[in-house]
Short mmCIF file of C-alpha atoms in Angstrom, two decimals:
data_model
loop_
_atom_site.label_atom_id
_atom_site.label_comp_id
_atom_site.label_asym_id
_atom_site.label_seq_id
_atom_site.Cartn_x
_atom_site.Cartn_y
_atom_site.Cartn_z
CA UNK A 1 58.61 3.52 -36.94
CA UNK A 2 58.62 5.29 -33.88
CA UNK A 3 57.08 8.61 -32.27
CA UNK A 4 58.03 11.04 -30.06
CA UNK A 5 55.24 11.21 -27.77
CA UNK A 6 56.84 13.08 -24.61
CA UNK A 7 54.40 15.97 -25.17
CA UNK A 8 51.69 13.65 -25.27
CA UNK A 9 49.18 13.12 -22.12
CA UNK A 10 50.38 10.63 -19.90
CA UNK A 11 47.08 8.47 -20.52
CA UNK A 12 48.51 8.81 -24.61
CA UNK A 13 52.06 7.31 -23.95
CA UNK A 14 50.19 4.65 -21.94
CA UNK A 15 47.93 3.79 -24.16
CA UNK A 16 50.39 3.64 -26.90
CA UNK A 17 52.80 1.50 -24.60
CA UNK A 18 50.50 -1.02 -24.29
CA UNK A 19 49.82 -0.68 -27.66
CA UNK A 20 53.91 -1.17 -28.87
CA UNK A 21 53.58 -4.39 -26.55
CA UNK A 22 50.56 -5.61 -28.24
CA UNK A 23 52.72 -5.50 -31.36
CA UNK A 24 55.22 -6.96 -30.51
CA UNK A 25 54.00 -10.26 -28.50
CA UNK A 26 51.69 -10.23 -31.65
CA UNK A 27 55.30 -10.06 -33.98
CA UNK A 28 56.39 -13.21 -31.81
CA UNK A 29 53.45 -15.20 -31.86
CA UNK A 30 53.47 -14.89 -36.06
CA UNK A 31 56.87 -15.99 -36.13
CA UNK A 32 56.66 -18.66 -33.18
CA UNK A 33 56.39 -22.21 -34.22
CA UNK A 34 55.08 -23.18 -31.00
CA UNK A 35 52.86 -20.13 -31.34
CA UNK A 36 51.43 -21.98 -34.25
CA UNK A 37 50.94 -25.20 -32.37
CA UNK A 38 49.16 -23.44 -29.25
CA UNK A 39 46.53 -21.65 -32.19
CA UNK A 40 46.17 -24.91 -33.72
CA UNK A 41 45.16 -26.70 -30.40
CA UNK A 42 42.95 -23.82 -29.72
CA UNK A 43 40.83 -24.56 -33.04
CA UNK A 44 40.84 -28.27 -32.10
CA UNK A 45 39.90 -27.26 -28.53
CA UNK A 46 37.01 -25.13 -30.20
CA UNK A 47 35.83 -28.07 -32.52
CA UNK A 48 35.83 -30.49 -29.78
CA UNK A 49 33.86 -28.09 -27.97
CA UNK A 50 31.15 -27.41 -30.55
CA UNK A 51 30.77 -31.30 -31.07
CA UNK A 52 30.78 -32.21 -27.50
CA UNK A 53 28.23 -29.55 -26.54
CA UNK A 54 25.61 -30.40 -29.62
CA UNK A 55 25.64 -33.59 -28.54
CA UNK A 56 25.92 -32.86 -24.42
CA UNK A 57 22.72 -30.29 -25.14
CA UNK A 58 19.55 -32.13 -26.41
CA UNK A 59 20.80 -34.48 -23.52
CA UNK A 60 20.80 -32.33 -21.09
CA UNK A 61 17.53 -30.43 -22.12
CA UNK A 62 15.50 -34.14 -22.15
CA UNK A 63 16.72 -34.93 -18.72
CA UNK A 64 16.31 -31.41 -17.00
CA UNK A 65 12.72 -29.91 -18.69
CA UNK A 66 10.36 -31.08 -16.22
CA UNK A 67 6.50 -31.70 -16.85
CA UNK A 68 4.74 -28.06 -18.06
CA UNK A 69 2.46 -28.32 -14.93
CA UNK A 70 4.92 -28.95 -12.32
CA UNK A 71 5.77 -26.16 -9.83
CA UNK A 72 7.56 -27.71 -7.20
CA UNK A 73 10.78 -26.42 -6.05
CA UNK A 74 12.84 -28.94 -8.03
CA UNK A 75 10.82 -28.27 -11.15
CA UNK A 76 12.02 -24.55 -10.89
CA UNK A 77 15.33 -25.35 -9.89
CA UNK A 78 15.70 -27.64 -13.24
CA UNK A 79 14.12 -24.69 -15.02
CA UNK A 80 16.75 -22.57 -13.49
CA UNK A 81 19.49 -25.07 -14.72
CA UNK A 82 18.13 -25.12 -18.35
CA UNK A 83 18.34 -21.21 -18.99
CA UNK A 84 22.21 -21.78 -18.25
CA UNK A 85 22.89 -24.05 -21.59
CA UNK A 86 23.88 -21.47 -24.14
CA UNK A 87 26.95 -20.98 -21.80
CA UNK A 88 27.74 -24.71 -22.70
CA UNK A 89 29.71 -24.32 -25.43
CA UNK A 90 31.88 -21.18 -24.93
CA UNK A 91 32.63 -23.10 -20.93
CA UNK A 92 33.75 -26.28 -22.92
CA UNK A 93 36.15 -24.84 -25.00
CA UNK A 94 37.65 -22.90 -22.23
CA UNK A 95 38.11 -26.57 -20.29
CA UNK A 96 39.45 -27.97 -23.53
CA UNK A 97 41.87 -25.00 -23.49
CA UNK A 98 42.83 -25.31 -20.40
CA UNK A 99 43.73 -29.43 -20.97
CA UNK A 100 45.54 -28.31 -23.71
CA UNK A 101 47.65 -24.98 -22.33
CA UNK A 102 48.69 -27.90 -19.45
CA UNK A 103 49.93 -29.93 -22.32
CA UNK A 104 51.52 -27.22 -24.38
CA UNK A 105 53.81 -25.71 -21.27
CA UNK A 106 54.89 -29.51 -20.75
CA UNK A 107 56.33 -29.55 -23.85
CA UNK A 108 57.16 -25.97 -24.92
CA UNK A 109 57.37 -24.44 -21.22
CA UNK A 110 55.52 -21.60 -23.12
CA UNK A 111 51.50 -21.04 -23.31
CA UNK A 112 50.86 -17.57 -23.84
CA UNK A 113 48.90 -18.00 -27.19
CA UNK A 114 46.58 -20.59 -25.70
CA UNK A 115 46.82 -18.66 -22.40
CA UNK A 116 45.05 -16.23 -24.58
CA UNK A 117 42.39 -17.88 -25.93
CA UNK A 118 41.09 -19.68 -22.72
CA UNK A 119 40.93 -15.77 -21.65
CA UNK A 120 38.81 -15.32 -25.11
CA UNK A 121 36.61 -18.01 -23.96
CA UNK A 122 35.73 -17.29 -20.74
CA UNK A 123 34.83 -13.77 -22.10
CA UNK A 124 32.84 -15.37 -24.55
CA UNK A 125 30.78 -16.89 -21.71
CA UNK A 126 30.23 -13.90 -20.12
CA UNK A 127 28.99 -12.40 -23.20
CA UNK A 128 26.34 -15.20 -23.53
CA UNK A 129 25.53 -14.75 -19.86
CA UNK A 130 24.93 -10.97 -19.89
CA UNK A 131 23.04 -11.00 -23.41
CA UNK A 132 21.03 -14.36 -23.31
CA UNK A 133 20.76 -15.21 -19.63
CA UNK A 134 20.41 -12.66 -17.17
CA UNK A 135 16.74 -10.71 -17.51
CA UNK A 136 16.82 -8.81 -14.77
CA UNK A 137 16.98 -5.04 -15.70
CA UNK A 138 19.85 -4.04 -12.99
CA UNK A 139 21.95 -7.11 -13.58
CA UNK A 140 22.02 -6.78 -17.14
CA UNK A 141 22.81 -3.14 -17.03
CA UNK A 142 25.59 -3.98 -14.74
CA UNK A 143 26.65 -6.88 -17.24
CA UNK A 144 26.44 -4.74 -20.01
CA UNK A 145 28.48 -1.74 -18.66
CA UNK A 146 31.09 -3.13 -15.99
CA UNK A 147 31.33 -6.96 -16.34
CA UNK A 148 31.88 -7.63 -20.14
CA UNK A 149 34.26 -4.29 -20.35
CA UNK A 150 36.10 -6.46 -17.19
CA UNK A 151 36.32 -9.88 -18.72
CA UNK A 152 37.08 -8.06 -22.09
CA UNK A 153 40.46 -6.33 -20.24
CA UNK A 154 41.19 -9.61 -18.10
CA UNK A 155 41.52 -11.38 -22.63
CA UNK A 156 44.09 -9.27 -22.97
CA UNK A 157 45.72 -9.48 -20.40
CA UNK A 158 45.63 -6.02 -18.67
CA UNK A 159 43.54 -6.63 -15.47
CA UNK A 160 46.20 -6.27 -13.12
CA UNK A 161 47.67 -3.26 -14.60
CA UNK A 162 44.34 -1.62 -14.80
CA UNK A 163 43.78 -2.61 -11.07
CA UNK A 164 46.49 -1.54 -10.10
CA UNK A 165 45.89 2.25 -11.23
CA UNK A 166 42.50 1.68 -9.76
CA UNK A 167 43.93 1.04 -6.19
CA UNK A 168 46.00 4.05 -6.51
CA UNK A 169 43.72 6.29 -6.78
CA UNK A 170 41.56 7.49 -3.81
CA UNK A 171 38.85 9.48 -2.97
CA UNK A 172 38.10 11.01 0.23
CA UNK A 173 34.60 12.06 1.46
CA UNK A 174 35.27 13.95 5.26
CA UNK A 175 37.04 10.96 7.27
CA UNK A 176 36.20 8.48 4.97
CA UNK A 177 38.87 7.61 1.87
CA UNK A 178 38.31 4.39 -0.38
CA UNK A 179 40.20 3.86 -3.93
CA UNK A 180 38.10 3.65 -7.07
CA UNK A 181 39.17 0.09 -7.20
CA UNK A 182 36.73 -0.60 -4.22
CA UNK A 183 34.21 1.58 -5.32
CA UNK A 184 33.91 -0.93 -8.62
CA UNK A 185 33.85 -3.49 -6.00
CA UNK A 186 31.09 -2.08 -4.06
CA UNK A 187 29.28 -1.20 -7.29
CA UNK A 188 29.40 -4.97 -8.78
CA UNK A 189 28.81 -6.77 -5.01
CA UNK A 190 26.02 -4.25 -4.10
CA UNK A 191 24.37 -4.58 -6.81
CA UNK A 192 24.55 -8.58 -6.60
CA UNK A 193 23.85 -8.58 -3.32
CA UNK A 194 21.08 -6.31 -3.03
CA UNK A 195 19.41 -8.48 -5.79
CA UNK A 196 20.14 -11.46 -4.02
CA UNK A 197 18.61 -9.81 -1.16
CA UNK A 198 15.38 -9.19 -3.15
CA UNK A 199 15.22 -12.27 -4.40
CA UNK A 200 15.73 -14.22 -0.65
CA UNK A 201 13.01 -11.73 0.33
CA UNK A 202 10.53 -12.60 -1.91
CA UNK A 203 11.27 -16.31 -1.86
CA UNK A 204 10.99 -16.16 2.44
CA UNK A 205 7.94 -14.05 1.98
CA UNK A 206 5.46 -16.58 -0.39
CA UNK A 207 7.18 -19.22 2.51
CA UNK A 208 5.78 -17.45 4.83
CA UNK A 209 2.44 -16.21 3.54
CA UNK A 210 2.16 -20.03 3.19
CA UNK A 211 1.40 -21.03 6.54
CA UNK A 212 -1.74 -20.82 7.40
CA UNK A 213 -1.60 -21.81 10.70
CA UNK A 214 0.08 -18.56 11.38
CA UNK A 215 -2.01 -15.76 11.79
CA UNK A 216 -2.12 -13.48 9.15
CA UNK A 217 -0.70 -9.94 11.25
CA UNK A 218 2.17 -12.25 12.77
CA UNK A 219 2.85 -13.23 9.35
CA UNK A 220 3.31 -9.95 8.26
CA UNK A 221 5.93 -8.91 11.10
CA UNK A 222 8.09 -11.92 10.28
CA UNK A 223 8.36 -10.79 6.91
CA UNK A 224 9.23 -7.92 8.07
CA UNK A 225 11.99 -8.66 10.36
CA UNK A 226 13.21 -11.17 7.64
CA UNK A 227 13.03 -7.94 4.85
CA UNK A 228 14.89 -6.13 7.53
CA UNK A 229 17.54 -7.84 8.66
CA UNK A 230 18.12 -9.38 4.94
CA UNK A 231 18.94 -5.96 3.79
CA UNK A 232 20.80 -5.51 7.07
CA UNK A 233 22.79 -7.90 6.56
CA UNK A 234 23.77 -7.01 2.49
CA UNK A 235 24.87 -3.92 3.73
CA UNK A 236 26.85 -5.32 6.37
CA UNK A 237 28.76 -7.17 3.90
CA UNK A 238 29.02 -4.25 1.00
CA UNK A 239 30.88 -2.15 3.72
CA UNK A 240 33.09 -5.00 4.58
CA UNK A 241 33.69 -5.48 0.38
CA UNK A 242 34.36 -2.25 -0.27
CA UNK A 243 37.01 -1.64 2.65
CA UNK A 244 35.00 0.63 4.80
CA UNK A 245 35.15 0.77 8.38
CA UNK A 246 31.81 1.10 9.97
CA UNK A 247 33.39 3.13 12.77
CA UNK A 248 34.15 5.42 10.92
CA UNK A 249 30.42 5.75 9.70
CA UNK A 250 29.41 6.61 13.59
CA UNK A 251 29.16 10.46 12.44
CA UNK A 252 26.15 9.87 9.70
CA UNK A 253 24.58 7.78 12.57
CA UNK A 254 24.59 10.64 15.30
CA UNK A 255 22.94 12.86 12.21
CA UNK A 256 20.61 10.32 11.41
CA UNK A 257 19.41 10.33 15.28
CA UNK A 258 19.63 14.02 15.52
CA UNK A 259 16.93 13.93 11.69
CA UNK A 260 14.77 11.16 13.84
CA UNK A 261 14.50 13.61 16.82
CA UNK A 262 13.28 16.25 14.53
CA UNK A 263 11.99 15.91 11.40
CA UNK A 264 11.17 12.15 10.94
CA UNK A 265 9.97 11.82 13.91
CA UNK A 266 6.24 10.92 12.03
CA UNK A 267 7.95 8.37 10.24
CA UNK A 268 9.57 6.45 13.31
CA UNK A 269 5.99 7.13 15.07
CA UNK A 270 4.24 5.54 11.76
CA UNK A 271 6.86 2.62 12.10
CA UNK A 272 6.60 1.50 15.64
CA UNK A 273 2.94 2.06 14.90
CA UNK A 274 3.06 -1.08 12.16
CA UNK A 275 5.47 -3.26 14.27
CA UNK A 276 2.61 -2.78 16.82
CA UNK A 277 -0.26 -2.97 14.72
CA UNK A 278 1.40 -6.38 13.47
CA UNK A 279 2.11 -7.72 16.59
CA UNK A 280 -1.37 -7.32 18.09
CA UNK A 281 -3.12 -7.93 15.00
CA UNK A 282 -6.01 -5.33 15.41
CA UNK A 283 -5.96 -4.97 11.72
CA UNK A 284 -4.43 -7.05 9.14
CA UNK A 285 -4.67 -7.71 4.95
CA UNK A 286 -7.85 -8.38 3.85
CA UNK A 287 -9.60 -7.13 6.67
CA UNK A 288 -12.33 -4.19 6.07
CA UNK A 289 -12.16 -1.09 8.20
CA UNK A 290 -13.63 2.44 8.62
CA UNK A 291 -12.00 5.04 10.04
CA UNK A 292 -12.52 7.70 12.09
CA UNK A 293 -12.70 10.32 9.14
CA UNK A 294 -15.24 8.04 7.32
CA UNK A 295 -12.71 6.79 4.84
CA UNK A 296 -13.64 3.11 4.78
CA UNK A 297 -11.92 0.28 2.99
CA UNK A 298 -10.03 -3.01 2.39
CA UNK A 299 -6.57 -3.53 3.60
CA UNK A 300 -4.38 -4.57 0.88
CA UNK A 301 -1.21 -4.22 2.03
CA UNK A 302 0.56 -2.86 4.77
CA UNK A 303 4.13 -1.00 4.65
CA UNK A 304 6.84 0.02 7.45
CA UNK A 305 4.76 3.09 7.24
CA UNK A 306 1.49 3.30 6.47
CA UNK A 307 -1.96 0.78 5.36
CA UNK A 308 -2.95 1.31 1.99
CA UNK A 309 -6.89 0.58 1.95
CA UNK A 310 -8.44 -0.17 -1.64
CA UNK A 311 -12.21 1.27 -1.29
CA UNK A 312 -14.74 -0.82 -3.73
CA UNK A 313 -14.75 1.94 -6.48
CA UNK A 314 -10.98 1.26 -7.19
CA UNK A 315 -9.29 3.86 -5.15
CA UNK A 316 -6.22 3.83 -3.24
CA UNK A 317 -6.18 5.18 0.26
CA UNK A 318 -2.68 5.51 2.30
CA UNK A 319 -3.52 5.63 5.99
CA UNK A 320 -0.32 6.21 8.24
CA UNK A 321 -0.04 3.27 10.92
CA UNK A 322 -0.30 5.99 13.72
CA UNK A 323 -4.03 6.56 12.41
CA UNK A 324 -4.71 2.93 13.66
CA UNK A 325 -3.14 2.93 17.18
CA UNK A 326 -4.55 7.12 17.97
CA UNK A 327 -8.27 7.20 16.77
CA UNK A 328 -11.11 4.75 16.64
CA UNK A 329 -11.37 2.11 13.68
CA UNK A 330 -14.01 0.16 13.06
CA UNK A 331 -12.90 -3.38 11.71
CA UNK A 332 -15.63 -5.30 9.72
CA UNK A 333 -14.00 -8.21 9.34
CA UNK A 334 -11.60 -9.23 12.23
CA UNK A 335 -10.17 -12.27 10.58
CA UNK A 336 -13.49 -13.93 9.16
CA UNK A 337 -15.89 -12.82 12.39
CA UNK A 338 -19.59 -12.46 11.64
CA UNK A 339 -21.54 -9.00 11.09
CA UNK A 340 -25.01 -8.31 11.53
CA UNK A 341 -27.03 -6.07 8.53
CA UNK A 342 -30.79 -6.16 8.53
CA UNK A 343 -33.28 -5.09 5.17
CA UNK A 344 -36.60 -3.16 6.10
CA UNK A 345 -39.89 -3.59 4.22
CA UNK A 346 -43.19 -2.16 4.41
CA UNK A 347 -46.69 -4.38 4.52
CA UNK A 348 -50.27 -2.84 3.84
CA UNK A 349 -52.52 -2.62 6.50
CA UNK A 350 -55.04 -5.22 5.29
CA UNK A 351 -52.23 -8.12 6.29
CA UNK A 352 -52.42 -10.28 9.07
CA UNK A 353 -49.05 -9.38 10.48
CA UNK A 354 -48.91 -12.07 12.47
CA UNK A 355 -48.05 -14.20 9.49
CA UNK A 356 -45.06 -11.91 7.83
CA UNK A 357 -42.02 -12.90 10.90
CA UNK A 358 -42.59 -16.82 10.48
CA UNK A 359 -42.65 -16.25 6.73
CA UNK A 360 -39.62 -14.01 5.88
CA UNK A 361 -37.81 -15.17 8.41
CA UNK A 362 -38.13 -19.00 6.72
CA UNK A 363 -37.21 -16.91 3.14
CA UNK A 364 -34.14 -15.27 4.30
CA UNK A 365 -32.77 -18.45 5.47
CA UNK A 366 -32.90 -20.27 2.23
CA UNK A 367 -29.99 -17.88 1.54
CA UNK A 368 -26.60 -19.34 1.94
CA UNK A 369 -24.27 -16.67 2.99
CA UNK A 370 -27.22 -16.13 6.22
CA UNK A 371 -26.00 -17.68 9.10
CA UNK A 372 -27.91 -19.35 12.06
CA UNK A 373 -25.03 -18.49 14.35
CA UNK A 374 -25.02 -16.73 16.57
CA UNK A 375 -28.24 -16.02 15.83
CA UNK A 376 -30.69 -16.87 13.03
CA UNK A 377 -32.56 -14.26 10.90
CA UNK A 378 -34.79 -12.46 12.92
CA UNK A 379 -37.65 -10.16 11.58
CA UNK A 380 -39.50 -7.42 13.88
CA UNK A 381 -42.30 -5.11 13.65
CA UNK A 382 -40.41 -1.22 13.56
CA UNK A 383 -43.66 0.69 13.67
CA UNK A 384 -46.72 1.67 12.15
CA UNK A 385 -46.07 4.26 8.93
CA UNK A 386 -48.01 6.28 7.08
CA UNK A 387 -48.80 4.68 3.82
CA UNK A 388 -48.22 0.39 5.54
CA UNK A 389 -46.59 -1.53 9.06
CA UNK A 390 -42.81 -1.07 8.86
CA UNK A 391 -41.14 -4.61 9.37
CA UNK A 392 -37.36 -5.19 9.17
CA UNK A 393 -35.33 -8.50 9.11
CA UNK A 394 -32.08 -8.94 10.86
CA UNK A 395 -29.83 -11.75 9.97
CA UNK A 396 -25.79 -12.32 9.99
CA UNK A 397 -23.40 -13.31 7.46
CA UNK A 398 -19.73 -13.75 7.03
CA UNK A 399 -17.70 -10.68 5.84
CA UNK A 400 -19.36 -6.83 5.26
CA UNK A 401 -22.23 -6.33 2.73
CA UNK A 402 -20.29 -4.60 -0.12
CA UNK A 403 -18.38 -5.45 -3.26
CA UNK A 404 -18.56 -8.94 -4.59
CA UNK A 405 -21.08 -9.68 -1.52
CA UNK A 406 -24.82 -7.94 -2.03
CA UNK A 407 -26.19 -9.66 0.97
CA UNK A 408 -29.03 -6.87 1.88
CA UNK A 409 -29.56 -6.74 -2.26
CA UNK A 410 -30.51 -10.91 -1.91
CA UNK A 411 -32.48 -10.92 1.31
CA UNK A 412 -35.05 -7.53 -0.12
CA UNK A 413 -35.36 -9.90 -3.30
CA UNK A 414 -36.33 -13.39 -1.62
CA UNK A 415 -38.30 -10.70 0.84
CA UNK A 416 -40.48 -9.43 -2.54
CA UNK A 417 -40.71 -12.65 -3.57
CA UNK A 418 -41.93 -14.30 -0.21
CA UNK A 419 -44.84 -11.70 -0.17
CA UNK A 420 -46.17 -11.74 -3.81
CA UNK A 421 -46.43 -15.81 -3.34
CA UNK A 422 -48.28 -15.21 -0.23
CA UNK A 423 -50.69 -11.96 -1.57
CA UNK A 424 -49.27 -9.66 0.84
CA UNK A 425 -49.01 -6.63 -0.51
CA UNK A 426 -46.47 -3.97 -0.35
CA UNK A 427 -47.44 -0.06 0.29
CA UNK A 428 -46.45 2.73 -1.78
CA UNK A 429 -47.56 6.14 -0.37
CA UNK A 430 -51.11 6.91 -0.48
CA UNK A 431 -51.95 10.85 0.16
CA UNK A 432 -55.82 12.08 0.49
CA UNK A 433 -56.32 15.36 -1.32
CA UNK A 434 -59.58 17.24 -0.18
CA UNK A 435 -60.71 20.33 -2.41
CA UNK A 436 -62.26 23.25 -0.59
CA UNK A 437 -65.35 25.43 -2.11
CA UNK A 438 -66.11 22.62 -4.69
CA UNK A 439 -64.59 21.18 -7.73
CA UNK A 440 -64.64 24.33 -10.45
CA UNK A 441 -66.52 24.25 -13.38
CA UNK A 442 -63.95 23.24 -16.09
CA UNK A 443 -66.64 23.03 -19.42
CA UNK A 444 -67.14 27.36 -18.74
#
């Protein structure tokens, strides 16, 4: 039966060309006896497969699953290798094939049936990798939508047409024309790449963090330079993918300088600010600081372009770098250095003072975040108050007293302690009230 389709859209009459040649390779294959032979090896091929990979699996899975407490980089890299098994069987049966489509053109010099199938496989395979392998959100979407639709076209056959229409048409944006052909390109590289990229930075980046002998700032700015010129270097490659000459991208980099001179020219400040803040290493993650504005806080992390400081009731502060190198910060940590606090007290005036120093000062040091460098805790006489003698006791610790350290809340309770062994008594305000004229007659 045939149709007249010359009125038809030209993607109708194509579709229904390839469809009339579907039919009819399908018409010879039915009727083929060496058709039948090549479907015949492909179900042996496929039973071979199954039996080879049961028996290649539980194999495989003793020798590669490593102990449940091992995290060394072989034990994830046999991890790695074990997620990959479900692709065992369909990638067996497309070698089988492929054995067997060598043997079939020796003797038939014709494979196109078996041809087939290997192609049936392989999509197969990517079907298992897309749906049971790949977890990563963007990969999988990419799987889902652009590589199983490929490998589906590529069973049957039609890749090259299909790329071929793909390279023919272009699209132009100003001085800049690339076919749709590349742009699928750039899509599926870019997207692999850029992943790749993330996951190269965030392998380099727990390297890094682990040296210790580094400090912490100039750990930061290698990250940094390695983030940078990973990325760099992904995008140097997607151009080159998709086609695209970078000289011709010299126009969007004259408007990018032209945006830096105007209106991002905070964010370069705020960016050379960070590359100097890291280089110095004034301030760093983990370190405690209080600005000029008051706003006080940890440093938990530290981006291109700004500090994000986590204060101890659970807030987020963003602080632009240029903050840090333009006004005065106070940095309670520096890397681990020592910080003086000191916790006043009150005695009544029926104490011998001259006993209280030698006997808080012997108290506080029993505690063991008080140091004895660079100097030991020191208590002095402040003054003489109304209601007792105002003492206070200095000592240094490690760190800032705040959040999981109450250093001044431990020294005022070995301090109460200290003088209710020792009868000393501490003052609460005492006021004399005298009544004028006499005290009035209440009973009338």
């Amino acid at each position: 039966m045939e149709f007249d389709l010359t009125g038809q859209p030209e993607i109708v009459q194509l579709a229904a060309g390839y469809a009339l040649q579907i039919w009819e390779i399908a018409k010879s294959w039915a009727l083929s006896p060496a058709a039948w032979s090549q479907f015949a090896l492909l179900v042996l091929a496929y039973v071979l497969a199954v039996i080879a990979a049961a028996r290649l699996r539980g194999t495989l899975t003793r020798l590669l699953t490593p102990a449940a407490e091992a995290e060394s980089i072989i034990a994830r890299s046999r991890r790695t290798v074990l997620m990959f098994l479900p692709l065992l069987l369909p990638l067996l049966a497309y070698v089988f094939t492929a054995v067997g489509e060598s043997v079939v053109r020796s003797i038939f010099d014709s494979g196109a049936v078996i041809a087939f199938g290997k192609r049936v496989f392989l999509f197969l395979a990517v079907r298992t990798l897309v749906r049971d392998i790949i977890s990563d959100p963007l990969l999988k979407l990419l799987g889902k939508y652009v590589l199983i639709p490929i490998a589906a076209i590529y069973a049957l056959g039609l890749l090259d047409a299909v790329s071929a229409k793909l390279t023919e048409t272009t699209i132009s944006l100003g001085n800049i024309s690339f076919s749709v052909m590349s742009l699928i390109r750039g899509l599926i590289a870019g997207s692999v790449l850029f992943w790749l990229g993330g996951w190269s930075n965030r392998q380099s980046a727990q390297f890094i963090e682990s040296q210790q002998d580094m400090r912490p700032s100039l750990r930061q700015l290698i990250a940094k330079v390695v983030e940078f010129s990973i990325f760099g270097i992904a995008f140097l490659l997607l151009m080159n993918i998709m086609g695209i000459n970078l000289s011709t991208l010299a126009f969007i980099g004259g408007a990018v300088g032209v945006g830096l001179g105007f209106g991002l020219q905070k964010i370069a400040s705020n960016f050379i600010s960070g590359v100097i803040l890291l280089i110095e290493g004034q301030a760093t993650v983990g370190d405690y600081v209080e600005l000029d504005g008051g706003e006080s806080g940890r440093i938990v992390k530290m981006t291109a372009r700004a500090a994000i400081l986590e204060t101890f009731d659970g807030r987020w502060i963003v602080v632009p770098n240029e903050d840090f190198i333009t006004t005065r910060v106070v940095n309670y940590s520096d890397s681990g250095s020592a910080n003086r606090y000191e916790a006043p007290f009150s005695v009544s005036y029926d104490t011998d003072i001259n006993r209280v120093p030698a006997l808080i000062e012997a108290a506080v040091a029993t505690h063991p975040g008080v140091l004895n460098e660079p100097y030991p805790p020191d208590c002095e006489l402040r003054g003489f108050g109304d209601s007792g003698i105002d003492f206070a006791v200095e000592f240094w610790v490690n760190g800032f007293d705040d959040g999981p350290n109450k250093f001044t809340s431990d020294v005022l309770f070995l301090i109460w302690n200290t003088l209710k062994e020792n009868d000393i008594e501490i003052p609460y305000p005492q006021r004399v009230v005298e009544i004028k004229g006499g005290v009035p007659d209440l009973a009338s």
